[in-house]
């Protein structure tokens, strides 16, 4: 290209001068409107697990999945759980409230499942507020978490399709516990990976052992612990019904508030016992005094 524009250069320059001709070639190409990608201008990927990935695309994909799951729950509850006017008139004497009481377990399952989807999204949002850079491995863990989040409409259908106090209902609750457990566990794994490379992937105020680190760890560990504890309860109690399971799902948001209060009290006690002369543990420490999580592990 360059020699076609300036034929006289072909008799003077040798192939070893290509490195010096590249900037001139790019300048002439931009002026003439012809831009051609060269190996030096192309970005090559190594496909390593810690290779950076667009954080915005990961968040957009995650928000889309959560929105679709919530929409599926709404469509499921609105499709088959609305009483027919003729049935209300004949069987319930025209009382809509009495007719809706028949669909009480379905409505309870809907609100419990929707609360779970909403809180998992809230935890996911809080997690990526602290993360400044995502990697391929973190995106893979996020995809696994979204795969189990997408199974929550299935859990909703299972927990109200079978007769109450039956073995199938108990097994449906156990399947729901497994889905919620892995959806939350993979989110916790994302936090562990981000914490391992905290100086590259986390905001400076989220250091290992700090208050924000403790808050985030408590949020991410809540759902796996609740799901695992409920699963073992279903193995012990034969009368554990789906209604109890969905009531537990609805009460988890209040557990978040109690958990935050307990974390504050616990950190205040630790500060009073071990650091009585330090007024504030939330101050961002310098890089020289920070102890990275990977250094603690190794």
PDB file of C-alpha atoms in Angstrom:
ATOM      1  CA  UNK A   1       0.000   0.000   0.000  1.00  0.00           C
ATOM      2  CA  UNK A   2       2.710   2.438   0.997  1.00  0.00           C
ATOM      3  CA  UNK A   3       4.925   1.487  -1.966  1.00  0.00           C
ATOM      4  CA  UNK A   4       1.994   1.925  -4.356  1.00  0.00           C
ATOM      5  CA  UNK A   5       1.561   5.482  -3.086  1.00  0.00           C
ATOM      6  CA  UNK A   6       5.301   6.226  -3.244  1.00  0.00           C
ATOM      7  CA  UNK A   7       6.969   3.881  -5.772  1.00  0.00           C
ATOM      8  CA  UNK A   8      10.353   5.522  -5.327  1.00  0.00           C
ATOM      9  CA  UNK A   9      10.534   4.242  -1.761  1.00  0.00           C
ATOM     10  CA  UNK A  10      10.643   0.643  -2.943  1.00  0.00           C
ATOM     11  CA  UNK A  11      14.128   1.158  -4.379  1.00  0.00           C
ATOM     12  CA  UNK A  12      15.487   2.785  -1.239  1.00  0.00           C
ATOM     13  CA  UNK A  13      13.967   0.987   1.776  1.00  0.00           C
ATOM     14  CA  UNK A  14      14.502  -2.621   2.733  1.00  0.00           C
ATOM     15  CA  UNK A  15      12.073  -5.033   4.483  1.00  0.00           C
ATOM     16  CA  UNK A  16      13.855  -4.403   7.780  1.00  0.00           C
ATOM     17  CA  UNK A  17      12.523  -0.852   7.731  1.00  0.00           C
ATOM     18  CA  UNK A  18       8.884  -2.000   8.103  1.00  0.00           C
ATOM     19  CA  UNK A  19       8.845  -1.111  11.785  1.00  0.00           C
ATOM     20  CA  UNK A  20       9.639   2.484  10.912  1.00  0.00           C
ATOM     21  CA  UNK A  21       7.137   2.583   8.080  1.00  0.00           C
ATOM     22  CA  UNK A  22       4.181   1.424  10.192  1.00  0.00           C
ATOM     23  CA  UNK A  23       3.382   4.833  11.806  1.00  0.00           C
ATOM     24  CA  UNK A  24       3.724   6.540   8.415  1.00  0.00           C
ATOM     25  CA  UNK A  25       1.490   3.923   6.829  1.00  0.00           C
ATOM     26  CA  UNK A  26      -1.219   4.440   9.474  1.00  0.00           C
ATOM     27  CA  UNK A  27      -1.060   8.200   8.954  1.00  0.00           C
ATOM     28  CA  UNK A  28      -1.434   7.917   5.177  1.00  0.00           C
ATOM     29  CA  UNK A  29      -4.259   5.382   5.550  1.00  0.00           C
ATOM     30  CA  UNK A  30      -6.185   7.644   7.930  1.00  0.00           C
ATOM     31  CA  UNK A  31      -5.787  10.598   5.562  1.00  0.00           C
ATOM     32  CA  UNK A  32      -6.859   8.615   2.516  1.00  0.00           C
ATOM     33  CA  UNK A  33      -9.812   7.061   4.398  1.00  0.00           C
ATOM     34  CA  UNK A  34      -8.472   3.511   4.079  1.00  0.00           C
ATOM     35  CA  UNK A  35      -7.938   1.893   7.487  1.00  0.00           C
ATOM     36  CA  UNK A  36      -6.559  -1.619   7.517  1.00  0.00           C
ATOM     37  CA  UNK A  37      -6.017  -3.672  10.676  1.00  0.00           C
ATOM     38  CA  UNK A  38      -2.516  -4.936  11.207  1.00  0.00           C
ATOM     39  CA  UNK A  39      -1.339  -7.597  13.657  1.00  0.00           C
ATOM     40  CA  UNK A  40       0.208  -4.881  15.795  1.00  0.00           C
ATOM     41  CA  UNK A  41      -3.080  -2.960  16.080  1.00  0.00           C
ATOM     42  CA  UNK A  42      -5.285  -5.982  16.817  1.00  0.00           C
ATOM     43  CA  UNK A  43      -6.005  -7.054  20.401  1.00  0.00           C
ATOM     44  CA  UNK A  44      -5.181 -10.691  21.064  1.00  0.00           C
ATOM     45  CA  UNK A  45      -6.819 -12.647  23.873  1.00  0.00           C
ATOM     46  CA  UNK A  46      -5.153 -15.358  25.885  1.00  0.00           C
ATOM     47  CA  UNK A  47      -8.388 -16.927  27.201  1.00  0.00           C
ATOM     48  CA  UNK A  48      -6.938 -17.206  30.705  1.00  0.00           C
ATOM     49  CA  UNK A  49      -9.350 -17.374  33.679  1.00  0.00           C
ATOM     50  CA  UNK A  50      -8.132 -14.040  35.072  1.00  0.00           C
ATOM     51  CA  UNK A  51      -8.427 -12.189  31.766  1.00  0.00           C
ATOM     52  CA  UNK A  52     -10.575  -9.033  32.101  1.00  0.00           C
ATOM     53  CA  UNK A  53     -14.131  -9.096  30.803  1.00  0.00           C
ATOM     54  CA  UNK A  54     -16.584  -6.251  30.323  1.00  0.00           C
ATOM     55  CA  UNK A  55     -18.294  -5.630  33.654  1.00  0.00           C
ATOM     56  CA  UNK A  56     -21.150  -3.728  31.993  1.00  0.00           C
ATOM     57  CA  UNK A  57     -22.039  -6.675  29.752  1.00  0.00           C
ATOM     58  CA  UNK A  58     -21.984  -9.092  32.677  1.00  0.00           C
ATOM     59  CA  UNK A  59     -24.320  -6.841  34.670  1.00  0.00           C
ATOM     60  CA  UNK A  60     -26.638  -6.277  31.684  1.00  0.00           C
ATOM     61  CA  UNK A  61     -26.895 -10.000  30.996  1.00  0.00           C
ATOM     62  CA  UNK A  62     -27.575 -10.713  34.666  1.00  0.00           C
ATOM     63  CA  UNK A  63     -30.276  -8.037  34.928  1.00  0.00           C
ATOM     64  CA  UNK A  64     -31.937  -9.457  31.822  1.00  0.00           C
ATOM     65  CA  UNK A  65     -32.041 -12.961  33.293  1.00  0.00           C
ATOM     66  CA  UNK A  66     -33.475 -11.727  36.600  1.00  0.00           C
ATOM     67  CA  UNK A  67     -36.110  -9.686  34.743  1.00  0.00           C
ATOM     68  CA  UNK A  68     -37.151 -12.689  32.644  1.00  0.00           C
ATOM     69  CA  UNK A  69     -37.377 -14.957  35.694  1.00  0.00           C
ATOM     70  CA  UNK A  70     -39.546 -12.432  37.536  1.00  0.00           C
ATOM     71  CA  UNK A  71     -41.755 -12.093  34.452  1.00  0.00           C
ATOM     72  CA  UNK A  72     -42.190 -15.865  34.213  1.00  0.00           C
ATOM     73  CA  UNK A  73     -43.312 -15.981  37.840  1.00  0.00           C
ATOM     74  CA  UNK A  74     -45.883 -13.268  37.204  1.00  0.00           C
ATOM     75  CA  UNK A  75     -47.182 -15.021  34.095  1.00  0.00           C
ATOM     76  CA  UNK A  76     -47.435 -18.321  35.960  1.00  0.00           C
ATOM     77  CA  UNK A  77     -49.478 -16.869  38.810  1.00  0.00           C
ATOM     78  CA  UNK A  78     -51.788 -14.973  36.447  1.00  0.00           C
ATOM     79  CA  UNK A  79     -52.426 -17.848  34.055  1.00  0.00           C
ATOM     80  CA  UNK A  80     -54.136 -20.582  36.086  1.00  0.00           C
ATOM     81  CA  UNK A  81     -54.830 -19.010  39.464  1.00  0.00           C
ATOM     82  CA  UNK A  82     -57.679 -16.614  38.695  1.00  0.00           C
ATOM     83  CA  UNK A  83     -61.134 -17.915  39.646  1.00  0.00           C
ATOM     84  CA  UNK A  84     -63.790 -18.078  36.964  1.00  0.00           C
ATOM     85  CA  UNK A  85     -66.768 -15.742  37.599  1.00  0.00           C
ATOM     86  CA  UNK A  86     -69.302 -18.559  37.098  1.00  0.00           C
ATOM     87  CA  UNK A  87     -67.459 -20.761  39.613  1.00  0.00           C
ATOM     88  CA  UNK A  88     -67.363 -17.909  42.113  1.00  0.00           C
ATOM     89  CA  UNK A  89     -71.104 -17.421  41.743  1.00  0.00           C
ATOM     90  CA  UNK A  90     -72.056 -21.092  42.014  1.00  0.00           C
ATOM     91  CA  UNK A  91     -69.617 -22.565  44.522  1.00  0.00           C
ATOM     92  CA  UNK A  92     -68.810 -19.560  46.726  1.00  0.00           C
ATOM     93  CA  UNK A  93     -72.056 -17.624  46.641  1.00  0.00           C
ATOM     94  CA  UNK A  94     -70.557 -14.752  44.702  1.00  0.00           C
ATOM     95  CA  UNK A  95     -67.793 -14.118  47.274  1.00  0.00           C
ATOM     96  CA  UNK A  96     -64.488 -13.448  45.510  1.00  0.00           C
ATOM     97  CA  UNK A  97     -62.545 -13.486  48.796  1.00  0.00           C
ATOM     98  CA  UNK A  98     -63.795 -16.977  49.590  1.00  0.00           C
ATOM     99  CA  UNK A  99     -62.831 -18.136  46.105  1.00  0.00           C
ATOM    100  CA  UNK A 100     -59.343 -16.657  46.388  1.00  0.00           C
ATOM    101  CA  UNK A 101     -58.737 -18.548  49.632  1.00  0.00           C
ATOM    102  CA  UNK A 102     -58.690 -21.757  47.610  1.00  0.00           C
ATOM    103  CA  UNK A 103     -55.678 -20.402  45.704  1.00  0.00           C
ATOM    104  CA  UNK A 104     -53.910 -19.381  48.902  1.00  0.00           C
ATOM    105  CA  UNK A 105     -51.001 -21.889  48.585  1.00  0.00           C
ATOM    106  CA  UNK A 106     -50.339 -20.776  44.993  1.00  0.00           C
ATOM    107  CA  UNK A 107     -50.243 -17.112  45.997  1.00  0.00           C
ATOM    108  CA  UNK A 108     -47.967 -17.888  48.924  1.00  0.00           C
ATOM    109  CA  UNK A 109     -45.633 -19.814  46.611  1.00  0.00           C
ATOM    110  CA  UNK A 110     -45.582 -16.862  44.218  1.00  0.00           C
ATOM    111  CA  UNK A 111     -44.700 -14.275  46.852  1.00  0.00           C
ATOM    112  CA  UNK A 112     -42.055 -16.549  48.362  1.00  0.00           C
ATOM    113  CA  UNK A 113     -40.444 -17.243  44.983  1.00  0.00           C
ATOM    114  CA  UNK A 114     -40.586 -13.586  43.942  1.00  0.00           C
ATOM    115  CA  UNK A 115     -39.002 -12.523  47.247  1.00  0.00           C
ATOM    116  CA  UNK A 116     -36.188 -14.994  46.592  1.00  0.00           C
ATOM    117  CA  UNK A 117     -35.610 -13.665  43.066  1.00  0.00           C
ATOM    118  CA  UNK A 118     -35.676 -10.063  44.288  1.00  0.00           C
ATOM    119  CA  UNK A 119     -33.229 -10.651  47.120  1.00  0.00           C
ATOM    120  CA  UNK A 120     -30.833 -12.665  44.967  1.00  0.00           C
ATOM    121  CA  UNK A 121     -30.840  -9.755  42.522  1.00  0.00           C
ATOM    122  CA  UNK A 122     -30.261  -7.321  45.397  1.00  0.00           C
ATOM    123  CA  UNK A 123     -27.276  -9.338  46.626  1.00  0.00           C
ATOM    124  CA  UNK A 124     -25.960  -9.577  43.062  1.00  0.00           C
ATOM    125  CA  UNK A 125     -26.290  -5.798  42.681  1.00  0.00           C
ATOM    126  CA  UNK A 126     -24.467  -5.187  45.970  1.00  0.00           C
ATOM    127  CA  UNK A 127     -21.724  -7.592  44.934  1.00  0.00           C
ATOM    128  CA  UNK A 128     -21.010  -5.834  41.645  1.00  0.00           C
ATOM    129  CA  UNK A 129     -21.072  -2.434  43.324  1.00  0.00           C
ATOM    130  CA  UNK A 130     -17.901  -3.499  45.138  1.00  0.00           C
ATOM    131  CA  UNK A 131     -16.336  -5.201  42.110  1.00  0.00           C
ATOM    132  CA  UNK A 132     -14.469  -2.854  39.774  1.00  0.00           C
ATOM    133  CA  UNK A 133     -13.239  -5.403  37.227  1.00  0.00           C
ATOM    134  CA  UNK A 134     -14.617  -8.790  36.204  1.00  0.00           C
ATOM    135  CA  UNK A 135     -12.682 -11.717  34.821  1.00  0.00           C
ATOM    136  CA  UNK A 136     -13.616 -14.697  32.679  1.00  0.00           C
ATOM    137  CA  UNK A 137     -13.703 -16.983  35.713  1.00  0.00           C
ATOM    138  CA  UNK A 138     -15.976 -14.593  37.615  1.00  0.00           C
ATOM    139  CA  UNK A 139     -18.269 -14.402  34.586  1.00  0.00           C
ATOM    140  CA  UNK A 140     -18.384 -18.195  34.417  1.00  0.00           C
ATOM    141  CA  UNK A 141     -19.404 -18.399  38.074  1.00  0.00           C
ATOM    142  CA  UNK A 142     -22.005 -15.707  37.457  1.00  0.00           C
ATOM    143  CA  UNK A 143     -23.425 -17.737  34.563  1.00  0.00           C
ATOM    144  CA  UNK A 144     -23.725 -20.811  36.780  1.00  0.00           C
ATOM    145  CA  UNK A 145     -25.556 -18.737  39.390  1.00  0.00           C
ATOM    146  CA  UNK A 146     -27.951 -17.385  36.753  1.00  0.00           C
ATOM    147  CA  UNK A 147     -28.613 -20.915  35.531  1.00  0.00           C
ATOM    148  CA  UNK A 148     -29.986 -21.851  38.961  1.00  0.00           C
ATOM    149  CA  UNK A 149     -31.829 -18.538  39.268  1.00  0.00           C
ATOM    150  CA  UNK A 150     -33.567 -19.483  36.033  1.00  0.00           C
ATOM    151  CA  UNK A 151     -34.769 -22.652  37.778  1.00  0.00           C
ATOM    152  CA  UNK A 152     -36.797 -20.728  40.365  1.00  0.00           C
ATOM    153  CA  UNK A 153     -39.988 -20.751  38.214  1.00  0.00           C
ATOM    154  CA  UNK A 154     -39.602 -24.538  38.123  1.00  0.00           C
ATOM    155  CA  UNK A 155     -39.325 -24.574  41.904  1.00  0.00           C
ATOM    156  CA  UNK A 156     -42.458 -22.432  42.114  1.00  0.00           C
ATOM    157  CA  UNK A 157     -44.394 -24.872  39.934  1.00  0.00           C
ATOM    158  CA  UNK A 158     -43.194 -27.934  41.833  1.00  0.00           C
ATOM    159  CA  UNK A 159     -44.002 -26.693  45.318  1.00  0.00           C
ATOM    160  CA  UNK A 160     -47.719 -26.148  44.677  1.00  0.00           C
ATOM    161  CA  UNK A 161     -48.530 -28.866  42.132  1.00  0.00           C
ATOM    162  CA  UNK A 162     -48.517 -31.862  44.460  1.00  0.00           C
ATOM    163  CA  UNK A 163     -50.900 -32.722  47.317  1.00  0.00           C
ATOM    164  CA  UNK A 164     -50.147 -31.175  50.675  1.00  0.00           C
ATOM    165  CA  UNK A 165     -48.195 -33.206  53.252  1.00  0.00           C
ATOM    166  CA  UNK A 166     -47.196 -35.775  50.625  1.00  0.00           C
ATOM    167  CA  UNK A 167     -43.781 -37.225  49.866  1.00  0.00           C
ATOM    168  CA  UNK A 168     -43.758 -35.519  46.463  1.00  0.00           C
ATOM    169  CA  UNK A 169     -44.345 -32.149  48.096  1.00  0.00           C
ATOM    170  CA  UNK A 170     -41.433 -32.785  50.455  1.00  0.00           C
ATOM    171  CA  UNK A 171     -39.168 -33.724  47.567  1.00  0.00           C
ATOM    172  CA  UNK A 172     -40.281 -30.607  45.668  1.00  0.00           C
ATOM    173  CA  UNK A 173     -39.205 -28.476  48.641  1.00  0.00           C
ATOM    174  CA  UNK A 174     -35.839 -30.252  48.681  1.00  0.00           C
ATOM    175  CA  UNK A 175     -35.343 -29.553  44.964  1.00  0.00           C
ATOM    176  CA  UNK A 176     -36.182 -25.902  45.593  1.00  0.00           C
ATOM    177  CA  UNK A 177     -33.619 -25.785  48.411  1.00  0.00           C
ATOM    178  CA  UNK A 178     -30.953 -27.187  46.079  1.00  0.00           C
ATOM    179  CA  UNK A 179     -31.759 -24.554  43.427  1.00  0.00           C
ATOM    180  CA  UNK A 180     -31.609 -21.672  45.912  1.00  0.00           C
ATOM    181  CA  UNK A 181     -28.452 -23.076  47.530  1.00  0.00           C
ATOM    182  CA  UNK A 182     -26.426 -23.204  44.319  1.00  0.00           C
ATOM    183  CA  UNK A 183     -27.786 -19.846  43.082  1.00  0.00           C
ATOM    184  CA  UNK A 184     -26.429 -18.228  46.255  1.00  0.00           C
ATOM    185  CA  UNK A 185     -23.286 -20.368  46.511  1.00  0.00           C
ATOM    186  CA  UNK A 186     -21.992 -19.346  43.087  1.00  0.00           C
ATOM    187  CA  UNK A 187     -22.502 -15.703  44.053  1.00  0.00           C
ATOM    188  CA  UNK A 188     -20.413 -16.356  47.140  1.00  0.00           C
ATOM    189  CA  UNK A 189     -17.719 -17.922  44.937  1.00  0.00           C
ATOM    190  CA  UNK A 190     -17.634 -14.738  42.831  1.00  0.00           C
ATOM    191  CA  UNK A 191     -16.925 -12.750  45.989  1.00  0.00           C
ATOM    192  CA  UNK A 192     -14.150 -15.139  47.048  1.00  0.00           C
ATOM    193  CA  UNK A 193     -12.487 -14.865  43.622  1.00  0.00           C
ATOM    194  CA  UNK A 194     -12.778 -11.067  43.691  1.00  0.00           C
ATOM    195  CA  UNK A 195     -11.389 -10.983  47.215  1.00  0.00           C
ATOM    196  CA  UNK A 196      -8.434 -13.156  46.230  1.00  0.00           C
ATOM    197  CA  UNK A 197      -7.342 -10.457  43.757  1.00  0.00           C
ATOM    198  CA  UNK A 198      -8.770  -7.580  45.758  1.00  0.00           C
ATOM    199  CA  UNK A 199      -6.229  -4.940  44.716  1.00  0.00           C
ATOM    200  CA  UNK A 200      -7.257  -5.461  41.076  1.00  0.00           C
ATOM    201  CA  UNK A 201     -10.964  -6.292  41.299  1.00  0.00           C
ATOM    202  CA  UNK A 202     -12.372  -4.523  44.398  1.00  0.00           C
ATOM    203  CA  UNK A 203     -12.815  -0.944  45.511  1.00  0.00           C
ATOM    204  CA  UNK A 204     -10.167   0.272  47.967  1.00  0.00           C
ATOM    205  CA  UNK A 205     -12.633   0.529  50.859  1.00  0.00           C
ATOM    206  CA  UNK A 206     -13.433  -3.203  50.668  1.00  0.00           C
ATOM    207  CA  UNK A 207     -10.328  -4.650  52.251  1.00  0.00           C
ATOM    208  CA  UNK A 208      -9.973  -8.084  53.801  1.00  0.00           C
ATOM    209  CA  UNK A 209     -11.399  -8.048  57.328  1.00  0.00           C
ATOM    210  CA  UNK A 210     -13.063  -4.640  56.935  1.00  0.00           C
ATOM    211  CA  UNK A 211     -16.671  -3.807  57.724  1.00  0.00           C
ATOM    212  CA  UNK A 212     -17.874  -3.847  54.096  1.00  0.00           C
ATOM    213  CA  UNK A 213     -16.169  -7.194  53.608  1.00  0.00           C
ATOM    214  CA  UNK A 214     -18.004  -8.631  56.604  1.00  0.00           C
ATOM    215  CA  UNK A 215     -21.344  -7.201  55.462  1.00  0.00           C
ATOM    216  CA  UNK A 216     -20.938  -8.610  51.966  1.00  0.00           C
ATOM    217  CA  UNK A 217     -19.837 -11.997  53.234  1.00  0.00           C
ATOM    218  CA  UNK A 218     -22.869 -12.155  55.535  1.00  0.00           C
ATOM    219  CA  UNK A 219     -25.247 -11.232  52.703  1.00  0.00           C
ATOM    220  CA  UNK A 220     -23.812 -13.828  50.341  1.00  0.00           C
ATOM    221  CA  UNK A 221     -23.716 -16.593  52.939  1.00  0.00           C
ATOM    222  CA  UNK A 222     -27.299 -16.090  54.133  1.00  0.00           C
ATOM    223  CA  UNK A 223     -29.159 -17.816  51.303  1.00  0.00           C
ATOM    224  CA  UNK A 224     -26.858 -20.868  51.069  1.00  0.00           C
ATOM    225  CA  UNK A 225     -27.080 -21.328  54.850  1.00  0.00           C
ATOM    226  CA  UNK A 226     -30.877 -20.971  54.927  1.00  0.00           C
ATOM    227  CA  UNK A 227     -31.337 -23.317  51.969  1.00  0.00           C
ATOM    228  CA  UNK A 228     -28.964 -25.898  53.422  1.00  0.00           C
ATOM    229  CA  UNK A 229     -30.597 -25.719  56.848  1.00  0.00           C
ATOM    230  CA  UNK A 230     -34.065 -26.075  55.318  1.00  0.00           C
ATOM    231  CA  UNK A 231     -32.931 -29.088  53.297  1.00  0.00           C
ATOM    232  CA  UNK A 232     -31.745 -30.876  56.434  1.00  0.00           C
ATOM    233  CA  UNK A 233     -34.993 -29.958  58.187  1.00  0.00           C
ATOM    234  CA  UNK A 234     -36.964 -31.654  55.424  1.00  0.00           C
ATOM    235  CA  UNK A 235     -34.861 -34.776  55.946  1.00  0.00           C
ATOM    236  CA  UNK A 236     -35.703 -34.811  59.658  1.00  0.00           C
ATOM    237  CA  UNK A 237     -39.294 -33.524  59.720  1.00  0.00           C
ATOM    238  CA  UNK A 238     -41.722 -35.526  57.604  1.00  0.00           C
ATOM    239  CA  UNK A 239     -44.482 -32.905  58.073  1.00  0.00           C
ATOM    240  CA  UNK A 240     -42.447 -30.038  56.596  1.00  0.00           C
ATOM    241  CA  UNK A 241     -44.830 -28.498  54.034  1.00  0.00           C
ATOM    242  CA  UNK A 242     -44.310 -26.192  51.090  1.00  0.00           C
ATOM    243  CA  UNK A 243     -46.251 -23.439  52.887  1.00  0.00           C
ATOM    244  CA  UNK A 244     -43.650 -23.378  55.669  1.00  0.00           C
ATOM    245  CA  UNK A 245     -40.907 -23.218  53.067  1.00  0.00           C
ATOM    246  CA  UNK A 246     -42.466 -20.228  51.294  1.00  0.00           C
ATOM    247  CA  UNK A 247     -43.104 -18.460  54.602  1.00  0.00           C
ATOM    248  CA  UNK A 248     -39.401 -18.844  55.316  1.00  0.00           C
ATOM    249  CA  UNK A 249     -38.635 -17.317  51.914  1.00  0.00           C
ATOM    250  CA  UNK A 250     -40.798 -14.296  52.738  1.00  0.00           C
ATOM    251  CA  UNK A 251     -39.120 -13.793  56.130  1.00  0.00           C
ATOM    252  CA  UNK A 252     -35.584 -13.840  54.682  1.00  0.00           C
ATOM    253  CA  UNK A 253     -35.712 -10.069  53.872  1.00  0.00           C
ATOM    254  CA  UNK A 254     -36.234  -9.370  57.566  1.00  0.00           C
ATOM    255  CA  UNK A 255     -33.319 -11.672  58.298  1.00  0.00           C
ATOM    256  CA  UNK A 256     -31.167  -9.376  56.130  1.00  0.00           C
ATOM    257  CA  UNK A 257     -32.008  -6.434  58.389  1.00  0.00           C
ATOM    258  CA  UNK A 258     -31.354  -8.449  61.549  1.00  0.00           C
ATOM    259  CA  UNK A 259     -28.107  -9.741  60.062  1.00  0.00           C
ATOM    260  CA  UNK A 260     -26.850  -6.243  59.335  1.00  0.00           C
ATOM    261  CA  UNK A 261     -27.669  -5.189  62.880  1.00  0.00           C
ATOM    262  CA  UNK A 262     -25.880  -8.231  64.311  1.00  0.00           C
ATOM    263  CA  UNK A 263     -22.814  -7.550  62.171  1.00  0.00           C
ATOM    264  CA  UNK A 264     -22.662  -3.972  63.421  1.00  0.00           C
ATOM    265  CA  UNK A 265     -22.979  -5.107  67.035  1.00  0.00           C
ATOM    266  CA  UNK A 266     -20.368  -7.826  66.552  1.00  0.00           C
ATOM    267  CA  UNK A 267     -17.864  -5.456  64.956  1.00  0.00           C
ATOM    268  CA  UNK A 268     -18.465  -2.888  67.704  1.00  0.00           C
ATOM    269  CA  UNK A 269     -17.753  -5.522  70.368  1.00  0.00           C
ATOM    270  CA  UNK A 270     -14.578  -6.628  68.606  1.00  0.00           C
ATOM    271  CA  UNK A 271     -13.447  -3.031  68.314  1.00  0.00           C
ATOM    272  CA  UNK A 272     -14.165  -2.432  71.993  1.00  0.00           C
ATOM    273  CA  UNK A 273     -12.269  -5.578  73.063  1.00  0.00           C
ATOM    274  CA  UNK A 274      -9.244  -5.594  70.737  1.00  0.00           C
ATOM    275  CA  UNK A 275      -8.943  -1.966  69.569  1.00  0.00           C
ATOM    276  CA  UNK A 276     -10.227   0.263  72.381  1.00  0.00           C
ATOM    277  CA  UNK A 277      -8.074   3.194  71.274  1.00  0.00           C
ATOM    278  CA  UNK A 278      -9.156   3.108  67.631  1.00  0.00           C
ATOM    279  CA  UNK A 279     -12.181   5.276  66.948  1.00  0.00           C
ATOM    280  CA  UNK A 280     -13.149   4.076  63.484  1.00  0.00           C
ATOM    281  CA  UNK A 281     -12.566   0.759  61.788  1.00  0.00           C
ATOM    282  CA  UNK A 282     -14.120   1.892  58.541  1.00  0.00           C
ATOM    283  CA  UNK A 283     -11.224   4.161  57.597  1.00  0.00           C
ATOM    284  CA  UNK A 284      -9.533   3.060  54.399  1.00  0.00           C
ATOM    285  CA  UNK A 285      -6.063   1.856  55.218  1.00  0.00           C
ATOM    286  CA  UNK A 286      -3.050   2.509  53.037  1.00  0.00           C
ATOM    287  CA  UNK A 287      -1.800  -0.036  50.544  1.00  0.00           C
ATOM    288  CA  UNK A 288       1.303  -0.617  52.661  1.00  0.00           C
ATOM    289  CA  UNK A 289      -0.752  -1.696  55.684  1.00  0.00           C
ATOM    290  CA  UNK A 290      -3.387  -3.706  53.809  1.00  0.00           C
ATOM    291  CA  UNK A 291      -3.126  -7.463  53.936  1.00  0.00           C
ATOM    292  CA  UNK A 292      -4.474  -8.940  50.675  1.00  0.00           C
ATOM    293  CA  UNK A 293      -6.642 -12.023  50.922  1.00  0.00           C
ATOM    294  CA  UNK A 294      -4.372 -14.029  48.624  1.00  0.00           C
ATOM    295  CA  UNK A 295      -1.464 -13.315  50.945  1.00  0.00           C
ATOM    296  CA  UNK A 296      -3.500 -14.642  53.873  1.00  0.00           C
ATOM    297  CA  UNK A 297      -4.373 -17.804  51.925  1.00  0.00           C
ATOM    298  CA  UNK A 298      -0.844 -18.482  50.724  1.00  0.00           C
TER     299      UNK A 298
END
